Structures are given as C-alpha cells and as structure tokens.
Coordinates of C-alpha atoms in Angstrom, one line a residue:
X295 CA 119.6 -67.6 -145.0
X296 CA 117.9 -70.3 -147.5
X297 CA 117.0 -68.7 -150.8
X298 CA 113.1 -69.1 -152.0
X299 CA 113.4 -71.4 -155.2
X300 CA 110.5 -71.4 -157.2
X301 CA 109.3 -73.8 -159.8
X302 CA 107.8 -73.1 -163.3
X303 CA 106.0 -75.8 -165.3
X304 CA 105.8 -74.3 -168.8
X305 CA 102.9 -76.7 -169.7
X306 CA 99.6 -77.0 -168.9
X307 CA 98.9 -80.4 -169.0
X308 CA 97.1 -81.8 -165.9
X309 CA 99.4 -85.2 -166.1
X310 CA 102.1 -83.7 -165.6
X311 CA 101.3 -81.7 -162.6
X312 CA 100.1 -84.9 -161.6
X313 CA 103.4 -86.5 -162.3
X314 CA 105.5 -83.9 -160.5
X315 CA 102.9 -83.9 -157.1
X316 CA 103.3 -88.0 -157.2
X317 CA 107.0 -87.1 -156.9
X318 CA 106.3 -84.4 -154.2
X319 CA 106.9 -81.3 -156.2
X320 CA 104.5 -78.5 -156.3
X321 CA 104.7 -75.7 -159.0
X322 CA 104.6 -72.5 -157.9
X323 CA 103.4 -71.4 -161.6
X324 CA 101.6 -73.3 -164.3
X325 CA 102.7 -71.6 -167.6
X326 CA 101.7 -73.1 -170.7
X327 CA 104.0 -72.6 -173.5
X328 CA 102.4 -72.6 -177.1
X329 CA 104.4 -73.3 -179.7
X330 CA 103.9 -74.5 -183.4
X331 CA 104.5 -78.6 -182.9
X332 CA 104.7 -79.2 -186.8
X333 CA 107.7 -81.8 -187.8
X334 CA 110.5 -79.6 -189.7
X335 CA 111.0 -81.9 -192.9
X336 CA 112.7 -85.4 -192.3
X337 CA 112.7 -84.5 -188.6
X338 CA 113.4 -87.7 -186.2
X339 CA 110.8 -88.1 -183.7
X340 CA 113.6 -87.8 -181.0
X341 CA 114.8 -84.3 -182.2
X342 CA 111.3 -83.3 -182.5
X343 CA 110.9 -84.1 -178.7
X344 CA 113.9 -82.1 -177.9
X345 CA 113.5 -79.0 -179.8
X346 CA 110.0 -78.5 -178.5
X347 CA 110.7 -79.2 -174.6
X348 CA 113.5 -76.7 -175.4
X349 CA 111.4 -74.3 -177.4
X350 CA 108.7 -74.4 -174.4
X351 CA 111.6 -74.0 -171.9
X352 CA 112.6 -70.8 -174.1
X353 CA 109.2 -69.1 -174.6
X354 CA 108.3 -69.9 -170.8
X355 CA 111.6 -68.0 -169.9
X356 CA 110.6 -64.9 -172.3
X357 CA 107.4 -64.4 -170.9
X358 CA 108.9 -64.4 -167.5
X359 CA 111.4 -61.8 -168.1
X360 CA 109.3 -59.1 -167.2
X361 CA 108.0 -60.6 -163.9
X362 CA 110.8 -60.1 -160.8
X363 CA 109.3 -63.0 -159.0
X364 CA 109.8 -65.1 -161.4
X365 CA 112.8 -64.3 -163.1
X366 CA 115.1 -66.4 -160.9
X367 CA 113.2 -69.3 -161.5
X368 CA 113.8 -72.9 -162.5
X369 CA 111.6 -74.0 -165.6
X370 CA 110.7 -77.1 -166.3
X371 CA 109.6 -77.8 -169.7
X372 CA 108.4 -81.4 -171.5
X373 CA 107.1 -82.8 -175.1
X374 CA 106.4 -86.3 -175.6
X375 CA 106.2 -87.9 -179.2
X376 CA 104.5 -91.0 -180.1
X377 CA 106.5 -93.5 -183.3
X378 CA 106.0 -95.8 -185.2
X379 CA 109.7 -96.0 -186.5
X380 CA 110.3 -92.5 -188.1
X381 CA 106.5 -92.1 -188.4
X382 CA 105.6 -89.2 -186.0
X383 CA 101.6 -89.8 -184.6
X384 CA 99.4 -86.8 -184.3
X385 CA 98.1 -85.5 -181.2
X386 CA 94.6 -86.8 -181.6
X387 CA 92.1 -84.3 -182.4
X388 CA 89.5 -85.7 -184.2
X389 CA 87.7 -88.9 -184.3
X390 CA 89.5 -90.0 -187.6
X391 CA 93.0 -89.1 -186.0
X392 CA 91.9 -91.2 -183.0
X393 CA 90.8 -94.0 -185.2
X394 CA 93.8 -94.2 -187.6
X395 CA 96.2 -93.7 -184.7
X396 CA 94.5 -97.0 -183.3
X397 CA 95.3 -99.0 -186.3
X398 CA 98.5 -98.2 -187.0
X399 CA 99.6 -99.2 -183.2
X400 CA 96.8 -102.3 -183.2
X401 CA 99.5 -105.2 -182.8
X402 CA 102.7 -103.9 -183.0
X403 CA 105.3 -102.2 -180.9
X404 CA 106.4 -98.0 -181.1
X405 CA 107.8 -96.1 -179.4
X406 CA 107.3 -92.6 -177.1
X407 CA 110.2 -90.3 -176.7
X408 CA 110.2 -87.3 -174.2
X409 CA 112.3 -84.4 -174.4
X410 CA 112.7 -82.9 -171.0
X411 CA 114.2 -79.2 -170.6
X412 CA 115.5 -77.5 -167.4
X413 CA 116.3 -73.8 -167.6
X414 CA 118.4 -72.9 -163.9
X415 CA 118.2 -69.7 -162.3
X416 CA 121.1 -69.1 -163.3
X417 CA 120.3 -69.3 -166.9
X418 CA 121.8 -72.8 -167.7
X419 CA 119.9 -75.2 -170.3
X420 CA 119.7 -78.9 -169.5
X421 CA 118.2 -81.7 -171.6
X422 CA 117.3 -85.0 -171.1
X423 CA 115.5 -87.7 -173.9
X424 CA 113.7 -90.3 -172.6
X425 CA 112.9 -93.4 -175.0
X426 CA 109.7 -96.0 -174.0
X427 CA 108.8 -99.0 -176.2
X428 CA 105.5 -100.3 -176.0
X429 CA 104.0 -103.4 -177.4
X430 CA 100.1 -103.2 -178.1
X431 CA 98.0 -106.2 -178.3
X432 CA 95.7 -106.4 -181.7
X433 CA 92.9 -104.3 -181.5
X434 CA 89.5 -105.4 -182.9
X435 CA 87.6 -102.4 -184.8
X436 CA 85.0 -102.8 -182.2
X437 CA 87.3 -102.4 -179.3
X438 CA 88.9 -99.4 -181.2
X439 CA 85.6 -97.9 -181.6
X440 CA 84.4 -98.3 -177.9
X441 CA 87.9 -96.6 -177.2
X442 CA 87.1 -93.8 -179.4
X443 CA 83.7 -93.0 -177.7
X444 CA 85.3 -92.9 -174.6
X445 CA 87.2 -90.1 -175.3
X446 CA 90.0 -90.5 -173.6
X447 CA 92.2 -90.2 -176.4
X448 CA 91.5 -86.1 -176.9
X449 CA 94.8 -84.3 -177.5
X450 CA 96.7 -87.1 -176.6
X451 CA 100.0 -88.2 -178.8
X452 CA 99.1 -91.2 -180.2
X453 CA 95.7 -90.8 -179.5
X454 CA 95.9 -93.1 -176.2
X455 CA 96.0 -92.8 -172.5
X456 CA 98.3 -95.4 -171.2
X457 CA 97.2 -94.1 -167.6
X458 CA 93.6 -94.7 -168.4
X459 CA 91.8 -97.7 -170.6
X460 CA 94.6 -97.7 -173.0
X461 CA 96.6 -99.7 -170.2
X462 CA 94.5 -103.0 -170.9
X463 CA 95.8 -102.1 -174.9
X464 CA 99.7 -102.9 -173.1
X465 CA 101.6 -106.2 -174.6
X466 CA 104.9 -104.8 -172.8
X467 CA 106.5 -101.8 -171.9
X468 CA 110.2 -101.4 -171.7
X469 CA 111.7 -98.1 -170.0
X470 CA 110.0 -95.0 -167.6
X471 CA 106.3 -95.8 -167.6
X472 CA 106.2 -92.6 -166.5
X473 CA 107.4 -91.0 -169.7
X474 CA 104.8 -92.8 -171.5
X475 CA 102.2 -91.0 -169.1
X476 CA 103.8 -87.7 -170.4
X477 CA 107.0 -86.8 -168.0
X478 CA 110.0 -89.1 -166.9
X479 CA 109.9 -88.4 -163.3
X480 CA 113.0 -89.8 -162.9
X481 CA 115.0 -88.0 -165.1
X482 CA 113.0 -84.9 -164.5
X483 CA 114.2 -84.7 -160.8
X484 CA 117.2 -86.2 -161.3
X485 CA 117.8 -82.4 -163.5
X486 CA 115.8 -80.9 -161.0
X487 CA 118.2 -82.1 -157.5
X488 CA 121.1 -82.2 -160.0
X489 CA 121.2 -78.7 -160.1
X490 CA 120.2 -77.5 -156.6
X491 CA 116.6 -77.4 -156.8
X492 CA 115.5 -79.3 -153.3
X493 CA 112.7 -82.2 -155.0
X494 CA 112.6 -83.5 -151.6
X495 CA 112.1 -80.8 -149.5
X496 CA 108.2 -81.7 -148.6
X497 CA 108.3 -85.3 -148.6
X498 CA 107.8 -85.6 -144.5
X499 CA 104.1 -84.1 -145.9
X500 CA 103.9 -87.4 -147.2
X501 CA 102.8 -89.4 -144.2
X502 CA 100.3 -91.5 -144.3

C-alpha cells in the first residue's frame, strides 16, 4: 500500500508555485512563512539565503505541528538574495528602492543566491545554495524610470523581474536561470526525489 505524500510550500510567492507546476509538482498546501529578513551584522549574502530558507522551513514545520494531516509532510522552503559583492539589495518596496537598486546593477555583473530547505517527514533538514551571476547592460535613467512605472519590480530582491521586462536588462547569465526567477528547480527536486518524494509522479498529465 503506497503512502499519501504531501507537499508543503512554506512561501507564498506565486513564482514559485509557478516554478514547482513547470516541474510538475503541485503543493498540496501553500504556507507562507514570515520571518524578520534583516541581515545579522557582517552577514554574507549566502548565509543570509540559508538561514532564512531554513528559518521558513522551521516556522512552516511549527505551525504544522498541530495539524495531523500535515504533520508527516515534506516542506519545502526558499529565500533568494540579490549582491552586489557583499552588498545585500533590498526587496524593493518603494519607488526610491526600485530606483537605487537600478543604478547600482546598471552595467555591471551580481549575483543571486538561493537558499533552498527541505524538511522530510521524517524530520530530516536538507540544504542546498544556489549561486547565479548576471551581467546587466547600462541602463539609461529613462529606461530605469519606464521600468519603475511598470511596476514589476514590487517586492522583488533587487527590485527586478528577470522573468518579466528585466530580461531585455540581461548582458549574461551564468548558472540556474531558474534560481534567478526565485527557486532552483533543479536542485529543488533533485532534494525533493533524493529523499523519496515522487517529483515525477504526474508527468504522463503532461501530454500535449
């Protein structure tokens, strides 16, 4: 007799359900796990991605410990954080953090690291970082500013979309395009099938 596995996504962001249903994976939950994002002091932009996929993996499994159906659960938790060498970028919020976000990457390369966390049924932790360089091209004020009143970059890290206008902004990207988007798919179900979860178990829904 197979055993019901069941899938939690301990973020809310509509990418990456996106992400996971281009891979063929369907969450059974969507549980978005707030936590403080601040940078502890002198923080790397890589152990900030870490700690917070692992800190949402955590609270998603504490608010879960109460529920029976979801208990035995795998959770899968993400954070991706934009660079500029040790230079963490906001998520954009405001106009002025989409603006200066802009200029800082106008031209230059940086990077996006995401930490992704898997919590098993079983209780086990697993971690993986994933590391993207991108090159952007130099952006003129006015092209920054038609950007900007797009709004596209809202809550974004970085304050771009590389799925969305932003992609004309790409020089060259090196590594998971994917991760830039907001969740390595490989690496996520690599974790995923690496420790029994069945990622492939509704591909033949697939067919064109």
């Amino acid at each position: 007799m197979s055993i019901l596995q069941k899938l939690v996504l301990a973020s809310g962001s509509p990418r990456r359900i996106e992400l996971l249903q281009q891979a063929g994976i369907e969450p059974d939950r969507v549980l978005p796990a707030d936590v403080d994002e601040t940078p502890q002091r002198a923080e790397h932009p890589r152990s900030l991605a870490k700690r917070l996929s692992k800190d949402k993996a955590e609270k998603a499994l504490a608010s879960l410990k109460s529920e029976e159906d979801y208990a035995p659960a795998f959770i899968l938790a993400a954070d991706t954080v934009v660079a500029v060498g040790r230079r963490i970028l906001p998520k954009a919020e405001t106009i002025d953090d989409a603006i200066n976000c802009l200029g800082l990457l106008s031209g230059r390369s940086h990077r996006v690291y995401s930490g992704v966390c898997l919590i098993t049924p079983g209780g086990k932790l697993r971690q993986r970082l994933v590391e993207t360089r991108v090159r952007f091209k130099r952006l003129p004020r006015e092209e920054i500013d038609a950007y900007v009143a797009s709004g596209e970059w809202r809550g974004k890290a970085g304050g771009y979309a590389v799925q969305g206008l932003a992609g004309s902004f790409v020089v060259k990207l090196v590594g998971s395009y994917t991760n830039v988007v907001g969740l390595p798919l490989y690496e996520s179900v690599a974790l995923l099938s690496g420790e029994g979860f069945k990622a492939h178990k509704n591909w033949h829904l697939a067919r064109p």
